Amino acid sequence: MRDAILSKFLPELVNIRHKLHEMPEIGLSEVKTSEFVAGLLQSWGFEVTRGLATTGIVATLKRGNSNRSIGFRADMDALPMQEETGLAYQSQHPGAMHACGHDGHTSMLLGAAWALSQDASFNGTVHLIFQPAEENFGGGKLMIEDGLFKRFPCERVFALHNWPGLPAGTFSTRAGAMAASIDVLTLTIRGKGGHGAQPELTVDPVVVGSSVVMALQTLVSRNVSPHQPSVVTVGSFQSGSASNIIPDTAVLEISMRATDPAVRKQLQERVEQIARFQAQSFNADVTFGWQVGYPATINDAEAVAEARAVISEKFSEGAFVELAQPLMGSEDFSFLLEEVPGAYVLIGNGESSGLHTTRYDFNDEILERGAMYFYHLARSALV
């Protein structure tokens, strides 16, 4: 059933989504996207602040005299992938693609912005946060460091993410841990290379790395409670150039995920300990290169209840499905939730290609419902 509030604007909203899909930009390079989004918001009467975390935007709309405020966030960045959908509106930027639906997330929040711009009845302030670099550089953290919540205080903050496989337009979330933390370690093992026929004269980093890989398999199974979801993955092992040469170095790329901050810290510490002691046993050296990590996404229970009440009232009881367990993927909205209570909610994308695949496309049929979720949530909070 169409929502009368947004029905006349919906064709334009679909067009906006397609334009965004055509102009994917990698994190902290969302220049065209930021200009396009800011222009629309200004034309609808929002006060637009640009430049947070380079390309981030905060659009503010205030009604009445209340000091209450609410924040909504959408991510704008794309992935470094070559699109293979064959769509009429497919990426016009070679090597970049909206393969995670951030074009849809931005469009849903723009739809809510348009609806709120037509409404003079709420009482308070809405801050719309259009964030760069969710996929790579932790744009949420960068916006906070640029003073996001000091300059634009919010009592609650909410975000939506599409989810393939969940029925289209269905919402799902849970209180507490919603998604896992992610930490990435580049482990460099330095041994002593030599001839493959004289291994006794070398310190073979391939053997050392193999020992580290196998030892890491006990990190979760023998260090973490089975009631605490966690994953350690060695995704890359690079070493050597020929069968008869023992190389000097080996490089392992390791990722760690956990839904509890204490377990996250434990994994970080134990990975280093295991790698260091394994290397020492072979007389090899190791160095650790940590990348920017994302904390676990922890939903506030009251914010989840608020979101669920709005979904059930405005879309029906069946529109909400309780998420049984946390996602093991990661999300930098977690940085915002460390500062302000809120909720990260999934909206079903229906039966579609999976996220981060070259044939993925956001489902335009859920644009209206996602936009109206934000709209009704704002009105519920700012009565």
PDB file of C-alpha atoms in Angstrom, residues 22-311:
ATOM      1  CA  GLU A  22      25.466   5.926 -11.924  1.00  0.00           C
ATOM      2  CA  MET A  23      28.022   7.989  -9.990  1.00  0.00           C
ATOM      3  CA  PRO A  24      29.613   5.605  -7.445  1.00  0.00           C
ATOM      4  CA  GLU A  25      32.606   7.040  -5.627  1.00  0.00           C
ATOM      5  CA  ILE A  26      35.049   5.343  -3.254  1.00  0.00           C
ATOM      6  CA  GLY A  27      35.293   6.479   0.365  1.00  0.00           C
ATOM      7  CA  LEU A  28      36.499  10.059   0.990  1.00  0.00           C
ATOM      8  CA  SER A  29      36.181  10.750  -2.762  1.00  0.00           C
ATOM      9  CA  GLU A  30      32.402  11.202  -2.852  1.00  0.00           C
ATOM     10  CA  VAL A  31      32.676  14.681  -4.386  1.00  0.00           C
ATOM     11  CA  LYS A  32      29.936  14.415  -7.049  1.00  0.00           C
ATOM     12  CA  THR A  33      27.688  12.483  -4.688  1.00  0.00           C
ATOM     13  CA  SER A  34      28.110  15.055  -1.918  1.00  0.00           C
ATOM     14  CA  GLU A  35      27.381  17.953  -4.274  1.00  0.00           C
ATOM     15  CA  PHE A  36      24.289  16.240  -5.642  1.00  0.00           C
ATOM     16  CA  VAL A  37      22.910  15.387  -2.201  1.00  0.00           C
ATOM     17  CA  ALA A  38      23.657  18.814  -0.741  1.00  0.00           C
ATOM     18  CA  GLY A  39      21.971  20.555  -3.658  1.00  0.00           C
ATOM     19  CA  LEU A  40      18.748  18.626  -3.161  1.00  0.00           C
ATOM     20  CA  LEU A  41      18.693  19.240   0.581  1.00  0.00           C
ATOM     21  CA  GLN A  42      19.265  22.965   0.177  1.00  0.00           C
ATOM     22  CA  SER A  43      16.456  23.180  -2.368  1.00  0.00           C
ATOM     23  CA  TRP A  44      14.112  21.659   0.235  1.00  0.00           C
ATOM     24  CA  GLY A  45      14.993  24.222   2.887  1.00  0.00           C
ATOM     25  CA  PHE A  46      17.528  22.324   4.999  1.00  0.00           C
ATOM     26  CA  GLU A  47      20.502  24.038   6.568  1.00  0.00           C
ATOM     27  CA  VAL A  48      23.386  22.096   5.023  1.00  0.00           C
ATOM     28  CA  THR A  49      26.843  21.764   6.556  1.00  0.00           C
ATOM     29  CA  ARG A  50      29.482  20.233   4.300  1.00  0.00           C
ATOM     30  CA  GLY A  51      33.022  19.014   4.730  1.00  0.00           C
ATOM     31  CA  LEU A  52      32.841  16.751   7.786  1.00  0.00           C
ATOM     32  CA  ALA A  53      35.314  13.923   7.184  1.00  0.00           C
ATOM     33  CA  THR A  54      36.117  15.558   3.821  1.00  0.00           C
ATOM     34  CA  THR A  55      32.884  14.816   1.948  1.00  0.00           C
ATOM     35  CA  GLY A  56      30.360  14.255   4.743  1.00  0.00           C
ATOM     36  CA  ILE A  57      27.166  16.299   5.061  1.00  0.00           C
ATOM     37  CA  VAL A  58      24.834  17.125   7.926  1.00  0.00           C
ATOM     38  CA  ALA A  59      21.449  18.587   6.939  1.00  0.00           C
ATOM     39  CA  THR A  60      19.402  20.192   9.717  1.00  0.00           C
ATOM     40  CA  LEU A  61      15.710  21.025   9.859  1.00  0.00           C
ATOM     41  CA  LYS A  62      14.208  22.660  12.949  1.00  0.00           C
ATOM     42  CA  ARG A  63      10.508  23.181  13.715  1.00  0.00           C
ATOM     43  CA  GLY A  64       8.878  24.770  16.746  1.00  0.00           C
ATOM     44  CA  ASN A  65      10.640  25.628  19.974  1.00  0.00           C
ATOM     45  CA  SER A  66      11.582  22.230  21.425  1.00  0.00           C
ATOM     46  CA  ASN A  67      15.193  21.398  22.275  1.00  0.00           C
ATOM     47  CA  ARG A  68      14.648  17.725  21.412  1.00  0.00           C
ATOM     48  CA  SER A  69      16.637  16.290  18.517  1.00  0.00           C
ATOM     49  CA  ILE A  70      17.076  13.093  16.533  1.00  0.00           C
ATOM     50  CA  GLY A  71      19.706  11.945  14.037  1.00  0.00           C
ATOM     51  CA  PHE A  72      19.480   9.681  10.992  1.00  0.00           C
ATOM     52  CA  ARG A  73      22.514   8.413   9.115  1.00  0.00           C
ATOM     53  CA  ALA A  74      23.002   7.137   5.559  1.00  0.00           C
ATOM     54  CA  ASP A  75      26.305   6.004   4.029  1.00  0.00           C
ATOM     55  CA  MET A  76      27.221   7.361   0.578  1.00  0.00           C
ATOM     56  CA  ASP A  77      30.367   5.520  -0.569  1.00  0.00           C
ATOM     57  CA  ALA A  78      30.744   2.771  -3.155  1.00  0.00           C
ATOM     58  CA  LEU A  79      33.023  -0.235  -3.551  1.00  0.00           C
ATOM     59  CA  PRO A  80      36.057  -0.721  -5.844  1.00  0.00           C
ATOM     60  CA  MET A  81      34.312  -3.241  -8.105  1.00  0.00           C
ATOM     61  CA  GLN A  82      33.386  -3.431 -11.783  1.00  0.00           C
ATOM     62  CA  GLU A  83      29.609  -3.571 -12.190  1.00  0.00           C
ATOM     63  CA  GLU A  84      28.145  -6.388 -14.316  1.00  0.00           C
ATOM     64  CA  THR A  85      24.404  -5.757 -13.987  1.00  0.00           C
ATOM     65  CA  GLY A  86      23.827  -4.378 -17.493  1.00  0.00           C
ATOM     66  CA  LEU A  87      21.302  -1.916 -16.058  1.00  0.00           C
ATOM     67  CA  ALA A  88      20.366   1.199 -18.018  1.00  0.00           C
ATOM     68  CA  TYR A  89      21.608   3.197 -15.029  1.00  0.00           C
ATOM     69  CA  GLN A  90      24.693   1.127 -14.209  1.00  0.00           C
ATOM     70  CA  SER A  91      27.930   2.708 -13.016  1.00  0.00           C
ATOM     71  CA  GLN A  92      29.492   5.337 -15.233  1.00  0.00           C
ATOM     72  CA  HIS A  93      32.699   5.216 -13.181  1.00  0.00           C
ATOM     73  CA  PRO A  94      34.854   2.225 -14.237  1.00  0.00           C
ATOM     74  CA  GLY A  95      36.103   0.228 -11.275  1.00  0.00           C
ATOM     75  CA  ALA A  96      33.521   1.604  -8.860  1.00  0.00           C
ATOM     76  CA  MET A  97      30.070   0.246  -8.047  1.00  0.00           C
ATOM     77  CA  HIS A  98      27.269   0.658  -5.540  1.00  0.00           C
ATOM     78  CA  ALA A  99      27.390  -3.021  -4.631  1.00  0.00           C
ATOM     79  CA  CYS A 100      26.203  -2.594  -1.028  1.00  0.00           C
ATOM     80  CA  GLY A 101      23.153  -0.397  -1.604  1.00  0.00           C
ATOM     81  CA  HIS A 102      24.503   2.851  -0.226  1.00  0.00           C
ATOM     82  CA  ASP A 103      22.823   4.604  -3.157  1.00  0.00           C
ATOM     83  CA  GLY A 104      19.548   3.226  -1.791  1.00  0.00           C
ATOM     84  CA  HIS A 105      20.352   4.180   1.803  1.00  0.00           C
ATOM     85  CA  THR A 106      21.124   7.749   0.729  1.00  0.00           C
ATOM     86  CA  SER A 107      17.950   7.861  -1.371  1.00  0.00           C
ATOM     87  CA  MET A 108      15.744   6.606   1.471  1.00  0.00           C
ATOM     88  CA  LEU A 109      17.076   9.344   3.742  1.00  0.00           C
ATOM     89  CA  LEU A 110      16.574  11.904   0.980  1.00  0.00           C
ATOM     90  CA  GLY A 111      12.979  10.697   0.661  1.00  0.00           C
ATOM     91  CA  ALA A 112      12.515  11.240   4.379  1.00  0.00           C
ATOM     92  CA  ALA A 113      14.100  14.679   4.020  1.00  0.00           C
ATOM     93  CA  TRP A 114      11.611  15.655   1.343  1.00  0.00           C
ATOM     94  CA  ALA A 115       8.659  14.411   3.423  1.00  0.00           C
ATOM     95  CA  LEU A 116       9.894  16.275   6.517  1.00  0.00           C
ATOM     96  CA  SER A 117      10.365  19.444   4.473  1.00  0.00           C
ATOM     97  CA  GLN A 118       6.645  19.309   3.653  1.00  0.00           C
ATOM     98  CA  ASP A 119       5.653  18.918   7.309  1.00  0.00           C
ATOM     99  CA  ALA A 120       5.426  21.877   9.695  1.00  0.00           C
ATOM    100  CA  SER A 121       3.791  19.946  12.530  1.00  0.00           C
ATOM    101  CA  PHE A 122       6.709  18.322  14.358  1.00  0.00           C
ATOM    102  CA  ASN A 123       8.492  20.104  17.202  1.00  0.00           C
ATOM    103  CA  GLY A 124      12.268  19.777  17.445  1.00  0.00           C
ATOM    104  CA  THR A 125      15.363  19.270  15.305  1.00  0.00           C
ATOM    105  CA  VAL A 126      16.215  16.587  12.772  1.00  0.00           C
ATOM    106  CA  HIS A 127      19.851  16.067  11.778  1.00  0.00           C
ATOM    107  CA  LEU A 128      20.391  14.014   8.614  1.00  0.00           C
ATOM    108  CA  ILE A 129      23.918  12.596   8.502  1.00  0.00           C
ATOM    109  CA  PHE A 130      25.234  11.640   5.059  1.00  0.00           C
ATOM    110  CA  GLN A 131      28.448   9.788   5.795  1.00  0.00           C
ATOM    111  CA  PRO A 132      31.434   8.963   3.586  1.00  0.00           C
ATOM    112  CA  ALA A 133      33.828   6.027   3.740  1.00  0.00           C
ATOM    113  CA  GLU A 134      31.815   3.389   5.583  1.00  0.00           C
ATOM    114  CA  GLU A 135      33.516   0.643   3.592  1.00  0.00           C
ATOM    115  CA  ASN A 136      37.143   1.553   4.171  1.00  0.00           C
ATOM    116  CA  PHE A 137      38.345   4.448   6.329  1.00  0.00           C
ATOM    117  CA  GLY A 138      35.770   4.530   9.116  1.00  0.00           C
ATOM    118  CA  GLY A 139      33.983   7.663   7.964  1.00  0.00           C
ATOM    119  CA  GLY A 140      31.722   7.554  11.003  1.00  0.00           C
ATOM    120  CA  LYS A 141      34.735   7.854  13.289  1.00  0.00           C
ATOM    121  CA  LEU A 142      36.160  10.655  11.149  1.00  0.00           C
ATOM    122  CA  MET A 143      32.894  12.621  11.334  1.00  0.00           C
ATOM    123  CA  ILE A 144      32.867  12.267  15.118  1.00  0.00           C
ATOM    124  CA  GLU A 145      36.455  13.504  15.266  1.00  0.00           C
ATOM    125  CA  ASP A 146      35.289  16.504  13.203  1.00  0.00           C
ATOM    126  CA  GLY A 147      32.791  17.309  15.959  1.00  0.00           C
ATOM    127  CA  LEU A 148      29.659  15.627  14.605  1.00  0.00           C
ATOM    128  CA  PHE A 149      27.717  15.302  17.862  1.00  0.00           C
ATOM    129  CA  LYS A 150      29.238  18.375  19.499  1.00  0.00           C
ATOM    130  CA  ARG A 151      28.030  20.521  16.615  1.00  0.00           C
ATOM    131  CA  PHE A 152      24.826  18.568  15.949  1.00  0.00           C
ATOM    132  CA  PRO A 153      23.695  16.997  19.252  1.00  0.00           C
ATOM    133  CA  CYS A 154      21.226  14.127  18.990  1.00  0.00           C
ATOM    134  CA  GLU A 155      19.276  12.290  21.693  1.00  0.00           C
ATOM    135  CA  ARG A 156      19.028   9.205  19.480  1.00  0.00           C
ATOM    136  CA  VAL A 157      20.613   8.177  16.191  1.00  0.00           C
ATOM    137  CA  PHE A 158      19.287   5.594  13.707  1.00  0.00           C
ATOM    138  CA  ALA A 159      20.439   3.947  10.483  1.00  0.00           C
ATOM    139  CA  LEU A 160      18.937   1.534   7.943  1.00  0.00           C
ATOM    140  CA  HIS A 161      20.777  -1.080   5.875  1.00  0.00           C
ATOM    141  CA  ASN A 162      19.210  -3.186   3.140  1.00  0.00           C
ATOM    142  CA  TRP A 163      19.476  -6.958   3.515  1.00  0.00           C
ATOM    143  CA  PRO A 164      19.134  -9.393   0.579  1.00  0.00           C
ATOM    144  CA  GLY A 165      17.193 -12.530   1.486  1.00  0.00           C
ATOM    145  CA  LEU A 166      14.986 -10.741   4.014  1.00  0.00           C
ATOM    146  CA  PRO A 167      11.497 -10.235   2.498  1.00  0.00           C
ATOM    147  CA  ALA A 168      11.277  -6.884   0.737  1.00  0.00           C
ATOM    148  CA  GLY A 169      10.195  -4.108   3.083  1.00  0.00           C
ATOM    149  CA  THR A 170      10.445  -6.225   6.234  1.00  0.00           C
ATOM    150  CA  PHE A 171      12.426  -4.700   9.107  1.00  0.00           C
ATOM    151  CA  SER A 172      14.672  -6.612  11.500  1.00  0.00           C
ATOM    152  CA  THR A 173      16.952  -5.756  14.386  1.00  0.00           C
ATOM    153  CA  ARG A 174      17.734  -6.681  17.974  1.00  0.00           C
ATOM    154  CA  ALA A 175      18.744  -5.013  21.228  1.00  0.00           C
ATOM    155  CA  GLY A 176      22.378  -5.303  22.269  1.00  0.00           C
ATOM    156  CA  ALA A 177      24.994  -6.690  19.887  1.00  0.00           C
ATOM    157  CA  MET A 178      23.763  -6.222  16.334  1.00  0.00           C
ATOM    158  CA  ALA A 179      26.966  -6.687  14.322  1.00  0.00           C
ATOM    159  CA  ALA A 180      30.541  -7.722  15.018  1.00  0.00           C
ATOM    160  CA  SER A 181      33.676  -5.691  15.418  1.00  0.00           C
ATOM    161  CA  ILE A 182      36.337  -5.990  12.741  1.00  0.00           C
ATOM    162  CA  ASP A 183      40.095  -5.693  13.145  1.00  0.00           C
ATOM    163  CA  VAL A 184      42.618  -6.395  10.393  1.00  0.00           C
ATOM    164  CA  LEU A 185      46.243  -7.262  11.002  1.00  0.00           C
ATOM    165  CA  THR A 186      49.065  -7.471   8.468  1.00  0.00           C
ATOM    166  CA  LEU A 187      51.543  -9.902  10.007  1.00  0.00           C
ATOM    167  CA  THR A 188      55.008  -9.831   8.459  1.00  0.00           C
ATOM    168  CA  ILE A 189      57.321 -12.740   9.263  1.00  0.00           C
ATOM    169  CA  ARG A 190      61.023 -12.206   8.616  1.00  0.00           C
ATOM    170  CA  GLY A 191      63.200 -15.263   8.406  1.00  0.00           C
ATOM    171  CA  LYS A 192      66.382 -16.014   6.481  1.00  0.00           C
ATOM    172  CA  GLY A 193      66.140 -17.069   2.877  1.00  0.00           C
ATOM    173  CA  GLY A 194      68.319 -19.475   0.972  1.00  0.00           C
ATOM    174  CA  HIS A 195      68.539 -22.398  -1.417  1.00  0.00           C
ATOM    175  CA  GLY A 196      65.756 -24.967  -1.275  1.00  0.00           C
ATOM    176  CA  ALA A 197      68.396 -27.700  -1.109  1.00  0.00           C
ATOM    177  CA  GLN A 198      69.906 -26.261   2.081  1.00  0.00           C
ATOM    178  CA  PRO A 199      66.991 -25.599   4.434  1.00  0.00           C
ATOM    179  CA  GLU A 200      69.217 -26.084   7.490  1.00  0.00           C
ATOM    180  CA  LEU A 201      70.937 -22.788   6.649  1.00  0.00           C
ATOM    181  CA  THR A 202      67.682 -20.839   6.546  1.00  0.00           C
ATOM    182  CA  VAL A 203      64.814 -19.718   8.722  1.00  0.00           C
ATOM    183  CA  ASP A 204      61.890 -20.587   6.500  1.00  0.00           C
ATOM    184  CA  PRO A 205      59.068 -18.007   6.839  1.00  0.00           C
ATOM    185  CA  VAL A 206      56.685 -20.301   4.977  1.00  0.00           C
ATOM    186  CA  VAL A 207      57.018 -22.907   7.701  1.00  0.00           C
ATOM    187  CA  VAL A 208      56.727 -20.224  10.385  1.00  0.00           C
ATOM    188  CA  GLY A 209      53.632 -18.760   8.735  1.00  0.00           C
ATOM    189  CA  SER A 210      52.065 -22.190   8.401  1.00  0.00           C
ATOM    190  CA  SER A 211      52.637 -22.817  12.089  1.00  0.00           C
ATOM    191  CA  VAL A 212      51.052 -19.464  12.936  1.00  0.00           C
ATOM    192  CA  VAL A 213      48.014 -20.254  10.773  1.00  0.00           C
ATOM    193  CA  MET A 214      47.457 -23.586  12.488  1.00  0.00           C
ATOM    194  CA  ALA A 215      48.009 -22.152  15.980  1.00  0.00           C
ATOM    195  CA  LEU A 216      45.452 -19.429  15.314  1.00  0.00           C
ATOM    196  CA  GLN A 217      42.804 -22.097  14.772  1.00  0.00           C
ATOM    197  CA  THR A 218      42.809 -22.653  18.550  1.00  0.00           C
ATOM    198  CA  LEU A 219      42.349 -18.976  19.373  1.00  0.00           C
ATOM    199  CA  VAL A 220      38.546 -19.052  19.256  1.00  0.00           C
ATOM    200  CA  SER A 221      38.016 -22.729  20.041  1.00  0.00           C
ATOM    201  CA  ARG A 222      40.214 -22.758  23.166  1.00  0.00           C
ATOM    202  CA  ASN A 223      40.280 -19.131  24.324  1.00  0.00           C
ATOM    203  CA  VAL A 224      36.749 -17.788  23.813  1.00  0.00           C
ATOM    204  CA  SER A 225      33.513 -19.036  25.330  1.00  0.00           C
ATOM    205  CA  PRO A 226      31.298 -20.871  22.814  1.00  0.00           C
ATOM    206  CA  HIS A 227      28.526 -18.493  23.903  1.00  0.00           C
ATOM    207  CA  GLN A 228      30.478 -15.530  22.465  1.00  0.00           C
ATOM    208  CA  PRO A 229      30.412 -15.371  18.641  1.00  0.00           C
ATOM    209  CA  SER A 230      33.868 -14.649  17.217  1.00  0.00           C
ATOM    210  CA  VAL A 231      35.862 -15.420  14.083  1.00  0.00           C
ATOM    211  CA  VAL A 232      39.553 -15.324  13.186  1.00  0.00           C
ATOM    212  CA  THR A 233      40.354 -15.642   9.474  1.00  0.00           C
ATOM    213  CA  VAL A 234      43.692 -15.766   7.673  1.00  0.00           C
ATOM    214  CA  GLY A 235      42.544 -14.468   4.315  1.00  0.00           C
ATOM    215  CA  SER A 236      45.908 -14.102   2.593  1.00  0.00           C
ATOM    216  CA  PHE A 237      49.301 -15.812   2.861  1.00  0.00           C
ATOM    217  CA  GLN A 238      51.919 -14.370   0.486  1.00  0.00           C
ATOM    218  CA  SER A 239      55.469 -15.665   0.275  1.00  0.00           C
ATOM    219  CA  GLY A 240      58.087 -16.929  -2.131  1.00  0.00           C
ATOM    220  CA  SER A 241      58.656 -16.878  -5.869  1.00  0.00           C
ATOM    221  CA  ALA A 242      59.874 -20.348  -6.874  1.00  0.00           C
ATOM    222  CA  SER A 243      59.886 -23.936  -5.656  1.00  0.00           C
ATOM    223  CA  ASN A 244      63.633 -24.061  -5.042  1.00  0.00           C
ATOM    224  CA  ILE A 245      63.985 -20.749  -3.188  1.00  0.00           C
ATOM    225  CA  ILE A 246      63.296 -20.309   0.499  1.00  0.00           C
ATOM    226  CA  PRO A 247      62.173 -16.679   0.817  1.00  0.00           C
ATOM    227  CA  ASP A 248      63.106 -14.105   3.418  1.00  0.00           C
ATOM    228  CA  THR A 249      59.594 -13.034   4.333  1.00  0.00           C
ATOM    229  CA  ALA A 250      55.980 -14.114   4.488  1.00  0.00           C
ATOM    230  CA  VAL A 251      52.991 -11.791   4.887  1.00  0.00           C
ATOM    231  CA  LEU A 252      49.690 -12.893   6.403  1.00  0.00           C
ATOM    232  CA  GLU A 253      46.473 -10.833   6.308  1.00  0.00           C
ATOM    233  CA  ILE A 254      44.333 -11.705   9.327  1.00  0.00           C
ATOM    234  CA  SER A 255      40.847 -10.510  10.253  1.00  0.00           C
ATOM    235  CA  MET A 256      39.178 -10.818  13.656  1.00  0.00           C
ATOM    236  CA  ARG A 257      35.489 -10.371  14.501  1.00  0.00           C
ATOM    237  CA  ALA A 258      33.665 -10.372  17.827  1.00  0.00           C
ATOM    238  CA  THR A 259      30.365  -9.137  19.226  1.00  0.00           C
ATOM    239  CA  ASP A 260      31.692  -8.348  22.695  1.00  0.00           C
ATOM    240  CA  PRO A 261      34.285  -5.594  23.328  1.00  0.00           C
ATOM    241  CA  ALA A 262      36.128  -7.717  25.902  1.00  0.00           C
ATOM    242  CA  VAL A 263      36.436 -10.614  23.456  1.00  0.00           C
ATOM    243  CA  ARG A 264      37.626  -8.197  20.769  1.00  0.00           C
ATOM    244  CA  LYS A 265      40.448  -7.045  23.043  1.00  0.00           C
ATOM    245  CA  GLN A 266      41.279 -10.647  23.915  1.00  0.00           C
ATOM    246  CA  LEU A 267      41.567 -11.616  20.244  1.00  0.00           C
ATOM    247  CA  GLN A 268      43.843  -8.669  19.496  1.00  0.00           C
ATOM    248  CA  GLU A 269      46.178  -9.547  22.355  1.00  0.00           C
ATOM    249  CA  ARG A 270      46.239 -13.301  21.755  1.00  0.00           C
ATOM    250  CA  VAL A 271      46.860 -13.015  17.995  1.00  0.00           C
ATOM    251  CA  GLU A 272      50.026 -11.056  18.728  1.00  0.00           C
ATOM    252  CA  GLN A 273      51.113 -13.452  21.479  1.00  0.00           C
ATOM    253  CA  ILE A 274      50.568 -16.554  19.355  1.00  0.00           C
ATOM    254  CA  ALA A 275      52.364 -15.098  16.329  1.00  0.00           C
ATOM    255  CA  ARG A 276      55.292 -13.831  18.380  1.00  0.00           C
ATOM    256  CA  PHE A 277      55.863 -17.074  20.282  1.00  0.00           C
ATOM    257  CA  GLN A 278      55.479 -19.241  17.172  1.00  0.00           C
ATOM    258  CA  ALA A 279      58.027 -17.073  15.368  1.00  0.00           C
ATOM    259  CA  GLN A 280      60.456 -17.184  18.292  1.00  0.00           C
ATOM    260  CA  SER A 281      60.352 -20.956  18.310  1.00  0.00           C
ATOM    261  CA  PHE A 282      61.779 -20.870  14.753  1.00  0.00           C
ATOM    262  CA  ASN A 283      64.179 -17.946  15.368  1.00  0.00           C
ATOM    263  CA  ALA A 284      62.117 -15.680  13.120  1.00  0.00           C
ATOM    264  CA  ASP A 285      60.952 -12.111  13.726  1.00  0.00           C
ATOM    265  CA  VAL A 286      57.456 -10.692  13.346  1.00  0.00           C
ATOM    266  CA  THR A 287      56.013  -7.190  12.956  1.00  0.00           C
ATOM    267  CA  PHE A 288      52.379  -6.172  13.306  1.00  0.00           C
ATOM    268  CA  GLY A 289      50.534  -3.680  11.132  1.00  0.00           C
ATOM    269  CA  TRP A 290      47.062  -2.942  12.469  1.00  0.00           C
ATOM    270  CA  GLN A 291      44.476  -1.240  10.259  1.00  0.00           C
ATOM    271  CA  VAL A 292      41.591   0.935  11.427  1.00  0.00           C
ATOM    272  CA  GLY A 293      39.175  -1.373  13.234  1.00  0.00           C
ATOM    273  CA  TYR A 294      35.437  -0.994  13.760  1.00  0.00           C
ATOM    274  CA  PRO A 295      33.907  -1.751  17.170  1.00  0.00           C
ATOM    275  CA  ALA A 296      30.903  -4.028  17.579  1.00  0.00           C
ATOM    276  CA  THR A 297      27.572  -2.424  16.696  1.00  0.00           C
ATOM    277  CA  ILE A 298      25.632  -2.297  19.972  1.00  0.00           C
ATOM    278  CA  ASN A 299      21.979  -1.250  19.770  1.00  0.00           C
ATOM    279  CA  ASP A 300      20.325   0.586  22.645  1.00  0.00           C
ATOM    280  CA  ALA A 301      17.327  -1.393  23.954  1.00  0.00           C
ATOM    281  CA  GLU A 302      15.059   1.658  24.278  1.00  0.00           C
ATOM    282  CA  ALA A 303      15.928   2.833  20.767  1.00  0.00           C
ATOM    283  CA  VAL A 304      15.134  -0.634  19.385  1.00  0.00           C
ATOM    284  CA  ALA A 305      11.775  -0.600  21.179  1.00  0.00           C
ATOM    285  CA  GLU A 306      11.081   2.852  19.736  1.00  0.00           C
ATOM    286  CA  ALA A 307      11.899   1.687  16.206  1.00  0.00           C
ATOM    287  CA  ARG A 308       9.837  -1.478  16.577  1.00  0.00           C
ATOM    288  CA  ALA A 309       6.815   0.462  17.843  1.00  0.00           C
ATOM    289  CA  VAL A 310       6.921   2.823  14.862  1.00  0.00           C
ATOM    290  CA  ILE A 311       7.323  -0.045  12.380  1.00  0.00           C
TER     291      ILE A 311
END
